[in-house]
CSV table of C-alpha atoms in Angstrom, one decimal:
chain,number,residue,atom,x,y,z
H,87,UNK,CA,75.2,82.8,-0.5
H,88,UNK,CA,74.2,79.1,-0.7
H,89,UNK,CA,70.5,79.5,0.1
H,90,UNK,CA,69.9,82.4,-2.4
H,91,UNK,CA,67.9,81.7,-5.5
H,92,UNK,CA,69.4,82.6,-8.9
H,93,UNK,CA,67.2,84.3,-11.5
H,94,UNK,CA,67.7,85.1,-15.1
H,95,UNK,CA,69.1,88.6,-15.8
H,96,UNK,CA,66.4,91.2,-15.5
H,97,UNK,CA,63.9,88.8,-14.0
H,98,UNK,CA,62.5,89.4,-10.5
H,99,UNK,CA,61.8,86.2,-8.5
H,100,UNK,CA,58.4,85.6,-6.9
H,101,UNK,CA,58.9,86.2,-3.1
H,102,UNK,CA,57.2,84.0,-0.5
H,103,UNK,CA,54.2,85.3,1.4
H,104,UNK,CA,55.3,88.0,3.9
H,105,UNK,CA,55.2,87.8,7.7
H,106,UNK,CA,53.7,90.6,9.8
H,107,UNK,CA,56.3,90.7,12.5
H,108,UNK,CA,59.0,93.5,11.9
H,109,UNK,CA,62.7,92.6,12.2
H,110,UNK,CA,65.5,94.9,13.3
H,111,UNK,CA,69.1,93.9,12.4
H,112,UNK,CA,72.1,95.7,13.7
H,113,UNK,CA,75.7,95.0,14.5
H,114,UNK,CA,76.3,94.8,18.3
H,115,UNK,CA,77.9,98.1,19.3
H,116,UNK,CA,79.8,96.4,22.2
H,117,UNK,CA,81.3,93.8,19.8
H,118,UNK,CA,82.6,96.5,17.4
H,119,UNK,CA,84.1,98.6,20.2
H,120,UNK,CA,85.6,95.6,22.0
H,121,UNK,CA,87.2,94.4,18.7
H,122,UNK,CA,88.7,97.8,18.0
H,123,UNK,CA,90.0,98.2,21.6
H,124,UNK,CA,91.6,94.7,21.5
H,125,UNK,CA,93.3,95.5,18.2
H,126,UNK,CA,94.5,98.8,19.5
H,127,UNK,CA,95.9,97.2,22.7
H,128,UNK,CA,97.7,94.5,20.7
H,129,UNK,CA,99.2,97.1,18.4
H,130,UNK,CA,100.3,99.1,21.4
H,131,UNK,CA,102.0,96.1,23.0
H,132,UNK,CA,103.9,95.3,19.8
H,133,UNK,CA,105.1,98.9,19.4
H,134,UNK,CA,108.1,98.7,21.8
H,135,UNK,CA,109.2,95.4,20.1
H,136,UNK,CA,109.0,97.1,16.7
H,137,UNK,CA,111.0,100.1,18.0
H,138,UNK,CA,113.8,97.8,19.5
H,139,UNK,CA,113.9,95.9,16.2
H,140,UNK,CA,114.3,99.1,14.2
H,141,UNK,CA,117.3,100.0,16.3
H,142,UNK,CA,119.1,96.8,15.4
H,143,UNK,CA,119.2,97.7,11.7
H,144,UNK,CA,122.2,99.4,10.2
H,145,UNK,CA,119.9,102.1,8.9
H,146,UNK,CA,116.3,102.5,10.0
H,147,UNK,CA,113.5,105.1,9.4
H,148,UNK,CA,112.3,106.9,12.4
H,149,UNK,CA,115.4,106.1,14.3
H,150,UNK,CA,115.1,109.1,16.5
H,151,UNK,CA,111.5,108.4,17.7
H,152,UNK,CA,112.5,104.7,18.2
H,153,UNK,CA,115.3,105.7,20.5
H,154,UNK,CA,113.1,108.1,22.4
H,155,UNK,CA,110.5,105.5,22.8
H,156,UNK,CA,112.9,102.8,24.0
H,157,UNK,CA,114.4,105.2,26.5
H,158,UNK,CA,111.3,104.8,28.7
H,159,UNK,CA,111.9,102.1,31.3
H,160,UNK,CA,109.8,98.9,31.5
H,161,UNK,CA,107.1,98.2,32.5
H,162,UNK,CA,106.0,101.8,32.0
H,163,UNK,CA,106.8,101.7,28.3
H,164,UNK,CA,104.6,98.7,27.5
H,165,UNK,CA,101.8,99.7,29.8
H,166,UNK,CA,101.8,103.2,28.3
H,167,UNK,CA,101.8,102.0,24.7
H,168,UNK,CA,99.0,99.5,25.4
H,169,UNK,CA,96.9,102.2,27.1
H,170,UNK,CA,97.4,104.6,24.2
H,171,UNK,CA,96.6,101.8,21.7
H,172,UNK,CA,93.5,100.8,23.6
H,173,UNK,CA,92.3,104.5,23.7
H,174,UNK,CA,92.9,104.8,20.0
H,175,UNK,CA,90.9,101.6,19.4
H,176,UNK,CA,88.1,102.9,21.6
H,177,UNK,CA,87.8,106.1,19.5
H,178,UNK,CA,88.0,104.0,16.3
H,179,UNK,CA,85.3,101.7,17.7
H,180,UNK,CA,82.9,104.6,18.3
H,181,UNK,CA,83.5,105.8,14.8
H,182,UNK,CA,82.8,102.3,13.4
H,183,UNK,CA,79.6,102.0,15.4
H,184,UNK,CA,78.5,105.4,14.0
H,185,UNK,CA,79.2,104.3,10.5
H,186,UNK,CA,77.7,100.8,10.8
H,187,UNK,CA,74.5,99.9,9.0
H,188,UNK,CA,71.3,98.7,10.7
H,189,UNK,CA,68.3,97.4,8.7
H,190,UNK,CA,64.7,97.4,9.6
H,191,UNK,CA,62.4,95.0,7.7
H,192,UNK,CA,58.6,94.9,7.8
H,193,UNK,CA,55.9,93.8,5.5
H,194,UNK,CA,55.4,97.4,4.3
H,195,UNK,CA,58.9,98.9,4.1
H,196,UNK,CA,62.7,98.5,4.5
H,197,UNK,CA,64.6,101.1,6.5
H,198,UNK,CA,68.4,101.6,6.3
H,199,UNK,CA,69.9,103.6,9.1
H,200,UNK,CA,73.5,104.7,9.0
H,201,UNK,CA,75.4,107.6,10.6
H,202,UNK,CA,72.9,110.3,11.6
H,203,UNK,CA,70.2,109.5,9.0
H,204,UNK,CA,67.9,106.8,7.7
H,205,UNK,CA,66.3,105.9,4.4
H,206,UNK,CA,62.9,104.3,4.2
H,207,UNK,CA,61.8,102.4,1.1
H,208,UNK,CA,58.2,101.3,0.6
H,209,UNK,CA,57.6,97.7,-0.4
H,210,UNK,CA,56.2,98.9,-3.8
H,211,UNK,CA,59.5,100.7,-4.5
H,212,UNK,CA,61.7,97.6,-4.1
H,213,UNK,CA,62.0,95.0,-6.9
H,214,UNK,CA,65.0,93.0,-5.6
H,215,UNK,CA,67.9,93.1,-3.0
H,216,UNK,CA,71.3,91.5,-3.2
H,217,UNK,CA,74.8,91.5,-1.9
H,218,UNK,CA,77.6,93.1,-4.0
H,219,UNK,CA,80.9,92.4,-2.2
H,220,UNK,CA,80.6,94.2,1.1
H,221,UNK,CA,77.6,96.2,0.0
H,222,UNK,CA,73.8,95.8,0.4
H,223,UNK,CA,72.1,96.9,-2.8
H,224,UNK,CA,68.4,97.7,-3.3
H,225,UNK,CA,67.0,98.0,-6.8
H,226,UNK,CA,63.7,99.5,-7.8
H,227,UNK,CA,61.6,99.1,-11.0
H,228,UNK,CA,63.4,99.5,-14.3
H,229,UNK,CA,66.8,98.5,-12.7
H,230,UNK,CA,67.1,101.8,-10.8
H,231,UNK,CA,69.5,101.5,-7.9
H,232,UNK,CA,67.8,102.8,-4.8
H,233,UNK,CA,70.6,102.3,-2.3
H,234,UNK,CA,74.1,100.9,-2.0
H,235,UNK,CA,75.5,100.7,1.6
H,236,UNK,CA,78.4,99.0,3.1
H,237,UNK,CA,77.0,96.2,5.3
H,238,UNK,CA,78.6,94.2,8.2
H,239,UNK,CA,75.5,92.2,9.1
H,240,UNK,CA,75.4,88.4,8.7
H,241,UNK,CA,74.3,88.0,5.1
H,242,UNK,CA,72.5,84.7,5.7
H,243,UNK,CA,70.4,86.2,8.5
H,244,UNK,CA,69.7,89.3,6.5
H,245,UNK,CA,68.5,87.3,3.5
H,246,UNK,CA,66.3,85.1,5.6
H,247,UNK,CA,64.7,88.2,7.3
H,248,UNK,CA,64.0,89.8,3.9
H,249,UNK,CA,62.6,86.7,2.4
H,250,UNK,CA,60.5,86.1,5.5
H,251,UNK,CA,58.8,89.4,4.9
H,252,UNK,CA,58.2,88.7,1.2
H,253,UNK,CA,61.1,90.6,-0.4
H,254,UNK,CA,63.0,89.2,-3.3
H,255,UNK,CA,66.6,88.3,-2.5
H,256,UNK,CA,69.0,87.1,-5.1
H,257,UNK,CA,72.6,85.9,-5.0
H,258,UNK,CA,74.1,88.5,-7.3
H,259,UNK,CA,73.1,91.6,-9.3
H,260,UNK,CA,70.6,90.6,-12.1
H,261,UNK,CA,72.1,93.3,-14.3
H,262,UNK,CA,75.8,92.7,-13.6
H,263,UNK,CA,76.4,91.7,-17.2
H,264,UNK,CA,75.3,95.2,-18.4
H,265,UNK,CA,78.1,97.0,-16.6
H,266,UNK,CA,81.0,98.4,-18.7
H,267,UNK,CA,84.3,99.7,-17.5
H,268,UNK,CA,84.5,103.5,-17.5
H,269,UNK,CA,87.4,105.3,-19.3
H,270,UNK,CA,87.4,109.0,-20.1
H,271,UNK,CA,85.4,109.7,-23.3
H,272,UNK,CA,83.4,106.4,-23.1
H,273,UNK,CA,80.6,106.5,-25.7
H,274,UNK,CA,77.0,105.8,-24.7
H,275,UNK,CA,76.9,107.9,-21.6
H,276,UNK,CA,74.3,110.7,-21.1
H,277,UNK,CA,75.5,114.3,-21.4
H,278,UNK,CA,77.5,115.3,-18.4
H,279,UNK,CA,78.0,111.8,-17.0
H,280,UNK,CA,81.5,111.5,-18.2
H,281,UNK,CA,82.5,114.7,-16.4
H,282,UNK,CA,80.9,113.3,-13.2
H,283,UNK,CA,82.7,110.0,-13.5
H,284,UNK,CA,86.0,111.9,-13.9
H,285,UNK,CA,85.3,113.9,-10.8
H,286,UNK,CA,84.3,110.8,-8.9
H,287,UNK,CA,87.5,109.1,-9.9
H,288,UNK,CA,89.5,112.0,-8.5
H,289,UNK,CA,87.4,111.9,-5.3
H,290,UNK,CA,88.1,108.2,-4.8
H,291,UNK,CA,91.8,108.7,-5.5
H,292,UNK,CA,91.9,111.2,-2.6
H,293,UNK,CA,89.7,109.0,-0.4
H,294,UNK,CA,87.0,111.6,-0.3
H,295,UNK,CA,84.1,109.2,0.4
H,296,UNK,CA,81.5,112.0,1.0
H,297,UNK,CA,82.2,113.6,-2.4
H,298,UNK,CA,82.2,110.2,-4.2
H,299,UNK,CA,78.9,109.4,-2.6
H,300,UNK,CA,77.4,112.7,-3.7
H,301,UNK,CA,78.6,112.2,-7.3
H,302,UNK,CA,77.1,108.8,-7.3
H,303,UNK,CA,73.7,110.4,-6.5
H,304,UNK,CA,74.2,112.9,-9.4
H,305,UNK,CA,74.9,110.1,-11.8
H,306,UNK,CA,71.8,108.2,-10.7
H,307,UNK,CA,69.8,111.3,-11.5
H,308,UNK,CA,71.2,111.0,-15.0
H,309,UNK,CA,70.2,107.4,-15.2
H,310,UNK,CA,73.7,106.0,-14.7
H,311,UNK,CA,74.4,103.3,-12.1
H,312,UNK,CA,78.0,103.0,-10.8
H,313,UNK,CA,79.8,100.1,-9.1
H,314,UNK,CA,83.4,100.0,-8.0
H,315,UNK,CA,86.1,97.3,-8.2
H,316,UNK,CA,89.3,98.4,-6.5
H,317,UNK,CA,90.2,101.6,-8.3
H,318,UNK,CA,88.1,101.0,-11.3
H,319,UNK,CA,84.6,102.3,-12.0
H,320,UNK,CA,81.9,100.4,-13.9
H,321,UNK,CA,78.7,101.8,-15.2
H,322,UNK,CA,75.4,100.8,-16.7
H,323,UNK,CA,72.3,102.7,-17.8
H,324,UNK,CA,69.0,102.5,-15.9
H,325,UNK,CA,66.4,100.6,-18.1
H,326,UNK,CA,63.5,102.7,-19.3
H,327,UNK,CA,60.9,99.9,-19.2
């Protein structure tokens, strides 16, 4: 982010004086739902065209379903697929709203709300916040990772709100250089951490986000911070300052 201030690794920047007015940041639910419905409707409108194109090929997968679909006369076919696509988009939109992150910022604490729960972090607990890809990350004293949540909020606006309340925002992870790629049997890990990373790799392979999240918490209790890059896991130890 262009406006963010870079700091040396392991150093916490001095934040500006805080403001007293609390700030609530959340993705507009209507915008998320509308986007998903529109995408679903467009996908539904394209489905008859895709089915007809498949039937022009010498050999095509799903030839039977494609023939069945194109046997429905127009305009009922297109109207029906658009309606089904829009309905599917509506359901997806509600799920996306449920999984979206909202952030409350005040002079005394930061609150992260997602799904059916929220986490509140006192000002004294937070040393620095930053963006890591699509995730908002909060670090505490000693480089401990307090939270890592997928965030769809405007990063510039979020950074400005945090800095206005006196929190330290940086462009990237101050401890990024300390991460090492995990491979089975990696030396230097606490006892039991290698097994947890193996289990987490399996959970991610099977798209079990809940299990991967729980295993991340178990690793944090052992003093191991994990970050992901595609299918790879990287780790570092929490500093014992």
